[in-house]
Amino acid sequence: MDSNPMVSSLLNKLANYTNLTQGVKEHEEYEDRKRKEMKVRYETRMGTFIGVYLPCLQNILGVILFLRLTWIVGSGGVLESFCIVLMCCLCTMLTAISMSAIATNGVVPAGGSYYMISRSLGPEFGGAVGLCFYLGTTFAGAMYILGTIEILLTYISPNAAIFPIEHDDPLAMLNNMRIYGTCIIAMMAIVVFVGVKYVNKLALVFLACVILSIMAIYAGVIKSAFEPPDFPLCLLGNRVLAKRNLDICAKYIYNDTINEVLWSKFCTTTNDSTTCDPYFIANNITEIQGIPGVASGVFLDNLWSAYSQKGSIVERNQTSSAAGEGHKTYNQNTYVLTDIMTYFTMLVGIYFPSVTGIMAGSNRSGDLKDAQKSIPFGTILAIATTSFIYLSCVVLFGACIEGALLRDKFGEAVSGQLVIGTLAWPSPWVIVIGSFFSTCGAGLQSLTGAPRLLQAIARDGIVPFLQVFGHGKANGEPTWALLLTAGICEIGILIASLDSVAPILSMFFLMCYMFVNLACALQTLLRTPNWRPRFKYYHWTLSFVGMSLCLALMFICSWYYALIAMLIAGCIYKYIEYRGAEKEWGDGIRGLSLNAARYALLRVEHGATHTKNWRPQILVLVNLDSEQNVKHPRLLSLTTQLKAGKGLTIAGSVLQGTFLDKHVEAQTGEENVKALMTSEKTKGFCQLVVSPSVRDGLSHLIQAAGLGAMKHNTVLMAWPHSWKQPNNPYSWKPFVDTVRDATTAQQALLVAKNIDTFPTNQERFAEGNIDVWWIVHDGGMLMLLPFLLRQHKVWRKCRMRIFTVAQMDDNSIQMKKDLQMFLYHLRLNAEVEVVEMFENDISAFTYEKTLMMEQRSQMLKQMQLSKNEREREIQSITDESRGSTRRKIYSIPRPGEQDSYSLLSNDKQLNEAQAQLIHDRNTASHSAAIAKSSNAAPDRVQMTWTKEKFTAEKHKVKDLNAAGYRDIFNMKP
């Protein structure tokens, strides 16, 4: 802008930040118009009570409370049921505390729980857990709809069933649920499509029914203490009879008249003979009160569990019965039977979905006025309210209702009435109607929140094929996401069993809650500067306990469902990692990785690298052209083939100039190098240096590249193509200086000649040889390179051949055997060839290196060292053999440097006299350097092989040459 803004104006701009540039009149007008629109939208948005508390309350107080809680108390007993409810409520409360801390650490837009997880744990974790939570929310809608249909067809209007419901035909009920469920999904989808505000208005009506139903339950408990309701149970012995078409609970009517309805259930007449069930004959019919009241003392009878097998008869444990199991000819409608096998972990899986509504408010965070304030307060208050209701209901149900009636899931012993409705006051219909509208409202809430969650994931672009679901109506309603949600919800309807769908939901929700706790604990422990939540009542130990509890509940409910859910989340994670968009959200996983890397670097820094752990950590020196592209891309291909994704790789380059002038070109060059590394699958780092001279820049890279112990130990560079230029007699000097810098830094040097002819990573050699000319013992580096190359697919089918040089009078056969034994100890498979050459064909440098190793071996024998000591000494020689080359180069006297440079620039064949002259100078300076090092470390023996010693020793130890070579090749790796 033309003038400096006032402080208030600046703060206002920050509060209403947009991506439009300021200072333009049209943009300012657009901002004013958008601000007015935002003000209108802000006025229509929801607060804590309507936006968070009521949706959470309605989702939590749903289908499980009215349809399954009494059955859970009857099967598990009061103690175990109380533990189940307390454990699940504690899990959700700890999750809510962690969620509150995350929600108040910044702005929470639409997407709620997904947004919090993805921004805390990264796009991979966020996408995987977000999609799992979306699936869980969608199937939760199916569960609520199934509960609605069960209430409708079982307790409100059984005659409305399309397929007649028979006790011995369970498929009829499932088919009815499938048909009615499809119709109800279509109706709810239309309501959600019309607008979320209508859902909110209906939610208030539904919630009023829920509150009235709960009040009716508490009123019925109080009334039962003074006047218990009359709901008798009919028992045959200790077995509960189903009261379908059974009006009179007695064998005889008016003394001698038999109860034909009852006798017909247990007796069969054939050919004037009547056969009755022995159990029916041996036991009497009794009638007890199904709801004896809170003061009856039935609480102690219901204290312990009463698990049963599928198809077993519901029995009253406190009533004795005569012997006789009876035959199976009786009608299946006679007794109350259990439809599934019951056990503790199964009850946990069925109950847990009842407490999964805690995210209902956060899923609609985009519709809230102040999400940071509403989400924590509304969610925690809703959990506290519902936890009290659930825990108190467990105790009150066990204290008021007979245990046999509690285990009657569908109320067959009380003429098909809802068990919890028999306790309510003033009428069971209050509970029936209230539970019906409660499940309807919870289904609407699920169909409202799930599409918005999917829309938030799609708009982030982390899953490419979901981007179409980010679009919607002009007002932002997720139309396409709603259609997909309705389709997935239909899958849950086709399952048509509430007890089968509930454990699946538990897995997805528990996984989501586990990662919410992990996100909070991780952010707290990392202590990132951006972690400043306004909600202060949290601690990382609470989050860790919540995470552990969620993981334990997953495997308690169903270990195989838990593994399947983790597998689904893992597949989504790997897909997002492979195909998803790159996002940088400052997530905690990245911070954890940085802390782990820092810790590992500090640990590695304290100790020296052992020989067993040594591997080439390569600094690749690449050249850039005028367009900042890499001149020799095959250098990175060779690096990938050498590394096979292991160890450290640094692609370094130098741009000549000053950083102020070349920073744009440097950034472009770095991006080009990184792009090439990605295409060549070279895993490593890029470091580009701007320096006034290329020579100084290369020296700086060799010295300073890497961090701590993660530094390179090998330099890879290409052979210069135009190092001999007539107009520049010193064009070779940068290359030679780079070689000398690498030697001074005690690093291995690899120079690739004709690098452009090297194979790419896509080529595959069906056959071929990798030849190594092992002239000078270098500690095994030449042996290691072909081994590393053969680990890559390009060179995998190639064979390795080792060539070594011997004089004409040496024992070549023995040398070959020794070298084969040496390769055997190195665990390398290679062919060995010994090439015999005349003395004049072998350079003086090779003689000196090889024969110096021979003389050292002979001296060790003269010292009469043990075999182990001799092997350790030889190993120390091997480890320092690379350094000898570097000491020779820098032991050349300064006046003789120009002679060496002239030798490099001469393109003719060197004659023997010139080689001998260079050798004399090198050996003289080398002797001085070794003598100096001997004064500093007198405990180590240093030997120098001069020309005179070579001539004298040549005839003296000719017969010992073979033994000397054996000592070299017997060195263990």
PDB file of N, CA, C and O in Angstrom, residues 318-352:
ATOM      1  N   GLN A 318     -31.547 -68.368  39.898  1.00  0.00           N
ATOM      2  CA  GLN A 318     -31.910 -68.542  41.302  1.00  0.00           C
ATOM      3  C   GLN A 318     -33.023 -69.575  41.497  1.00  0.00           C
ATOM      4  O   GLN A 318     -33.391 -69.887  42.621  1.00  0.00           O
ATOM      5  N   THR A 319     -33.601 -70.099  40.426  1.00  0.00           N
ATOM      6  CA  THR A 319     -34.706 -71.062  40.529  1.00  0.00           C
ATOM      7  C   THR A 319     -34.187 -72.453  40.210  1.00  0.00           C
ATOM      8  O   THR A 319     -33.492 -72.657  39.217  1.00  0.00           O
ATOM      9  N   SER A 320     -34.544 -73.431  41.070  1.00  0.00           N
ATOM     10  CA  SER A 320     -34.129 -74.816  40.844  1.00  0.00           C
ATOM     11  C   SER A 320     -35.128 -75.502  39.926  1.00  0.00           C
ATOM     12  O   SER A 320     -36.300 -75.115  39.826  1.00  0.00           O
ATOM     13  N   SER A 321     -34.668 -76.568  39.270  1.00  0.00           N
ATOM     14  CA  SER A 321     -35.527 -77.315  38.361  1.00  0.00           C
ATOM     15  C   SER A 321     -35.240 -78.797  38.522  1.00  0.00           C
ATOM     16  O   SER A 321     -34.148 -79.195  38.931  1.00  0.00           O
ATOM     17  N   ALA A 322     -36.248 -79.611  38.175  1.00  0.00           N
ATOM     18  CA  ALA A 322     -36.077 -81.059  38.231  1.00  0.00           C
ATOM     19  C   ALA A 322     -35.218 -81.524  37.079  1.00  0.00           C
ATOM     20  O   ALA A 322     -35.061 -80.844  36.064  1.00  0.00           O
ATOM     21  N   ALA A 323     -34.655 -82.728  37.254  1.00  0.00           N
ATOM     22  CA  ALA A 323     -33.781 -83.274  36.214  1.00  0.00           C
ATOM     23  C   ALA A 323     -34.583 -83.585  34.974  1.00  0.00           C
ATOM     24  O   ALA A 323     -35.795 -83.770  35.005  1.00  0.00           O
ATOM     25  N   GLY A 324     -33.877 -83.703  33.874  1.00  0.00           N
ATOM     26  CA  GLY A 324     -34.518 -84.018  32.602  1.00  0.00           C
ATOM     27  C   GLY A 324     -34.380 -82.885  31.629  1.00  0.00           C
ATOM     28  O   GLY A 324     -34.979 -81.825  31.813  1.00  0.00           O
ATOM     29  N   GLU A 325     -33.586 -83.126  30.593  1.00  0.00           N
ATOM     30  CA  GLU A 325     -33.353 -82.082  29.609  1.00  0.00           C
ATOM     31  C   GLU A 325     -34.442 -82.028  28.558  1.00  0.00           C
ATOM     32  O   GLU A 325     -34.625 -81.035  27.893  1.00  0.00           O
ATOM     33  N   GLY A 326     -35.145 -83.154  28.413  1.00  0.00           N
ATOM     34  CA  GLY A 326     -36.224 -83.139  27.437  1.00  0.00           C
ATOM     35  C   GLY A 326     -35.730 -83.329  26.021  1.00  0.00           C
ATOM     36  O   GLY A 326     -34.587 -83.073  25.708  1.00  0.00           O
ATOM     37  N   HIS A 327     -36.609 -83.780  25.166  1.00  0.00           N
ATOM     38  CA  HIS A 327     -36.214 -83.971  23.773  1.00  0.00           C
ATOM     39  C   HIS A 327     -36.459 -82.693  22.997  1.00  0.00           C
ATOM     40  O   HIS A 327     -37.042 -81.729  23.498  1.00  0.00           O
ATOM     41  N   LYS A 328     -36.058 -82.671  21.754  1.00  0.00           N
ATOM     42  CA  LYS A 328     -36.093 -81.446  20.949  1.00  0.00           C
ATOM     43  C   LYS A 328     -37.308 -81.402  20.020  1.00  0.00           C
ATOM     44  O   LYS A 328     -37.249 -80.822  18.948  1.00  0.00           O
ATOM     45  N   THR A 329     -38.407 -82.024  20.443  1.00  0.00           N
ATOM     46  CA  THR A 329     -39.594 -82.018  19.596  1.00  0.00           C
ATOM     47  C   THR A 329     -40.507 -80.842  19.892  1.00  0.00           C
ATOM     48  O   THR A 329     -41.506 -80.655  19.205  1.00  0.00           O
ATOM     49  N   TYR A 330     -40.138 -80.033  20.884  1.00  0.00           N
ATOM     50  CA  TYR A 330     -41.020 -78.929  21.237  1.00  0.00           C
ATOM     51  C   TYR A 330     -40.886 -77.808  20.201  1.00  0.00           C
ATOM     52  O   TYR A 330     -39.908 -77.690  19.470  1.00  0.00           O
ATOM     53  N   ASN A 331     -41.908 -76.971  20.160  1.00  0.00           N
ATOM     54  CA  ASN A 331     -41.934 -75.835  19.245  1.00  0.00           C
ATOM     55  C   ASN A 331     -40.861 -74.827  19.636  1.00  0.00           C
ATOM     56  O   ASN A 331     -40.663 -74.553  20.816  1.00  0.00           O
ATOM     57  N   GLN A 332     -40.187 -74.253  18.627  1.00  0.00           N
ATOM     58  CA  GLN A 332     -39.108 -73.301  18.906  1.00  0.00           C
ATOM     59  C   GLN A 332     -39.634 -72.015  19.529  1.00  0.00           C
ATOM     60  O   GLN A 332     -38.881 -71.255  20.112  1.00  0.00           O
ATOM     61  N   ASN A 333     -40.935 -71.742  19.388  1.00  0.00           N
ATOM     62  CA  ASN A 333     -41.514 -70.547  19.986  1.00  0.00           C
ATOM     63  C   ASN A 333     -41.812 -70.724  21.467  1.00  0.00           C
ATOM     64  O   ASN A 333     -42.356 -69.828  22.112  1.00  0.00           O
ATOM     65  N   THR A 334     -41.470 -71.877  22.042  1.00  0.00           N
ATOM     66  CA  THR A 334     -41.832 -72.153  23.423  1.00  0.00           C
ATOM     67  C   THR A 334     -40.967 -71.374  24.398  1.00  0.00           C
ATOM     68  O   THR A 334     -41.472 -70.705  25.310  1.00  0.00           O
ATOM     69  N   TYR A 335     -39.654 -71.464  24.260  1.00  0.00           N
ATOM     70  CA  TYR A 335     -38.727 -70.839  25.183  1.00  0.00           C
ATOM     71  C   TYR A 335     -38.151 -69.547  24.578  1.00  0.00           C
ATOM     72  O   TYR A 335     -38.206 -69.320  23.373  1.00  0.00           O
ATOM     73  N   VAL A 336     -37.555 -68.750  25.476  1.00  0.00           N
ATOM     74  CA  VAL A 336     -36.760 -67.584  25.045  1.00  0.00           C
ATOM     75  C   VAL A 336     -35.335 -68.069  24.818  1.00  0.00           C
ATOM     76  O   VAL A 336     -34.679 -68.567  25.747  1.00  0.00           O
ATOM     77  N   LEU A 337     -34.853 -67.947  23.585  1.00  0.00           N
ATOM     78  CA  LEU A 337     -33.543 -68.459  23.209  1.00  0.00           C
ATOM     79  C   LEU A 337     -32.577 -67.311  22.927  1.00  0.00           C
ATOM     80  O   LEU A 337     -32.987 -66.204  22.531  1.00  0.00           O
ATOM     81  N   THR A 338     -31.313 -67.584  23.138  1.00  0.00           N
ATOM     82  CA  THR A 338     -30.275 -66.599  22.805  1.00  0.00           C
ATOM     83  C   THR A 338     -29.923 -66.739  21.327  1.00  0.00           C
ATOM     84  O   THR A 338     -29.766 -67.848  20.803  1.00  0.00           O
ATOM     85  N   ASP A 339     -29.804 -65.588  20.654  1.00  0.00           N
ATOM     86  CA  ASP A 339     -29.546 -65.616  19.210  1.00  0.00           C
ATOM     87  C   ASP A 339     -28.060 -65.650  18.868  1.00  0.00           C
ATOM     88  O   ASP A 339     -27.691 -66.053  17.762  1.00  0.00           O
ATOM     89  N   ILE A 340     -27.189 -65.235  19.806  1.00  0.00           N
ATOM     90  CA  ILE A 340     -25.748 -65.269  19.567  1.00  0.00           C
ATOM     91  C   ILE A 340     -25.046 -65.710  20.850  1.00  0.00           C
ATOM     92  O   ILE A 340     -25.614 -65.616  21.944  1.00  0.00           O
ATOM     93  N   MET A 341     -23.812 -66.168  20.690  1.00  0.00           N
ATOM     94  CA  MET A 341     -23.013 -66.539  21.853  1.00  0.00           C
ATOM     95  C   MET A 341     -22.497 -65.268  22.533  1.00  0.00           C
ATOM     96  O   MET A 341     -22.068 -64.320  21.852  1.00  0.00           O
ATOM     97  N   THR A 342     -22.530 -65.247  23.840  1.00  0.00           N
ATOM     98  CA  THR A 342     -22.131 -64.055  24.583  1.00  0.00           C
ATOM     99  C   THR A 342     -20.856 -64.325  25.378  1.00  0.00           C
ATOM    100  O   THR A 342     -20.686 -65.410  25.943  1.00  0.00           O
ATOM    101  N   TYR A 343     -19.977 -63.323  25.387  1.00  0.00           N
ATOM    102  CA  TYR A 343     -18.750 -63.343  26.184  1.00  0.00           C
ATOM    103  C   TYR A 343     -18.287 -61.889  26.334  1.00  0.00           C
ATOM    104  O   TYR A 343     -18.800 -60.982  25.663  1.00  0.00           O
ATOM    105  N   PHE A 344     -17.316 -61.687  27.204  1.00  0.00           N
ATOM    106  CA  PHE A 344     -16.953 -60.333  27.613  1.00  0.00           C
ATOM    107  C   PHE A 344     -16.493 -59.477  26.430  1.00  0.00           C
ATOM    108  O   PHE A 344     -16.960 -58.348  26.238  1.00  0.00           O
ATOM    109  N   THR A 345     -15.566 -59.992  25.650  1.00  0.00           N
ATOM    110  CA  THR A 345     -15.006 -59.179  24.571  1.00  0.00           C
ATOM    111  C   THR A 345     -16.044 -58.841  23.507  1.00  0.00           C
ATOM    112  O   THR A 345     -16.016 -57.760  22.917  1.00  0.00           O
ATOM    113  N   MET A 346     -16.981 -59.760  23.295  1.00  0.00           N
ATOM    114  CA  MET A 346     -18.041 -59.478  22.336  1.00  0.00           C
ATOM    115  C   MET A 346     -18.940 -58.352  22.833  1.00  0.00           C
ATOM    116  O   MET A 346     -19.372 -57.489  22.064  1.00  0.00           O
ATOM    117  N   LEU A 347     -19.213 -58.330  24.139  1.00  0.00           N
ATOM    118  CA  LEU A 347     -20.019 -57.243  24.705  1.00  0.00           C
ATOM    119  C   LEU A 347     -19.319 -55.901  24.583  1.00  0.00           C
ATOM    120  O   LEU A 347     -19.963 -54.870  24.326  1.00  0.00           O
ATOM    121  N   VAL A 348     -17.992 -55.897  24.727  1.00  0.00           N
ATOM    122  CA  VAL A 348     -17.238 -54.645  24.551  1.00  0.00           C
ATOM    123  C   VAL A 348     -17.386 -54.142  23.123  1.00  0.00           C
ATOM    124  O   VAL A 348     -17.604 -52.944  22.870  1.00  0.00           O
ATOM    125  N   GLY A 349     -17.254 -55.044  22.134  1.00  0.00           N
ATOM    126  CA  GLY A 349     -17.379 -54.639  20.742  1.00  0.00           C
ATOM    127  C   GLY A 349     -18.751 -54.111  20.395  1.00  0.00           C
ATOM    128  O   GLY A 349     -18.882 -53.190  19.583  1.00  0.00           O
ATOM    129  N   ILE A 350     -19.804 -54.681  20.997  1.00  0.00           N
ATOM    130  CA  ILE A 350     -21.161 -54.210  20.707  1.00  0.00           C
ATOM    131  C   ILE A 350     -21.451 -52.895  21.419  1.00  0.00           C
ATOM    132  O   ILE A 350     -22.118 -52.011  20.869  1.00  0.00           O
ATOM    133  N   TYR A 351     -20.934 -52.739  22.643  1.00  0.00           N
ATOM    134  CA  TYR A 351     -21.256 -51.521  23.386  1.00  0.00           C
ATOM    135  C   TYR A 351     -20.469 -50.300  22.899  1.00  0.00           C
ATOM    136  O   TYR A 351     -21.008 -49.180  22.910  1.00  0.00           O
ATOM    137  N   PHE A 352     -19.223 -50.456  22.496  1.00  0.00           N
ATOM    138  CA  PHE A 352     -18.377 -49.286  22.241  1.00  0.00           C
ATOM    139  C   PHE A 352     -18.970 -48.302  21.230  1.00  0.00           C
ATOM    140  O   PHE A 352     -18.772 -47.084  21.391  1.00  0.00           O
TER     141      PHE A 352
END
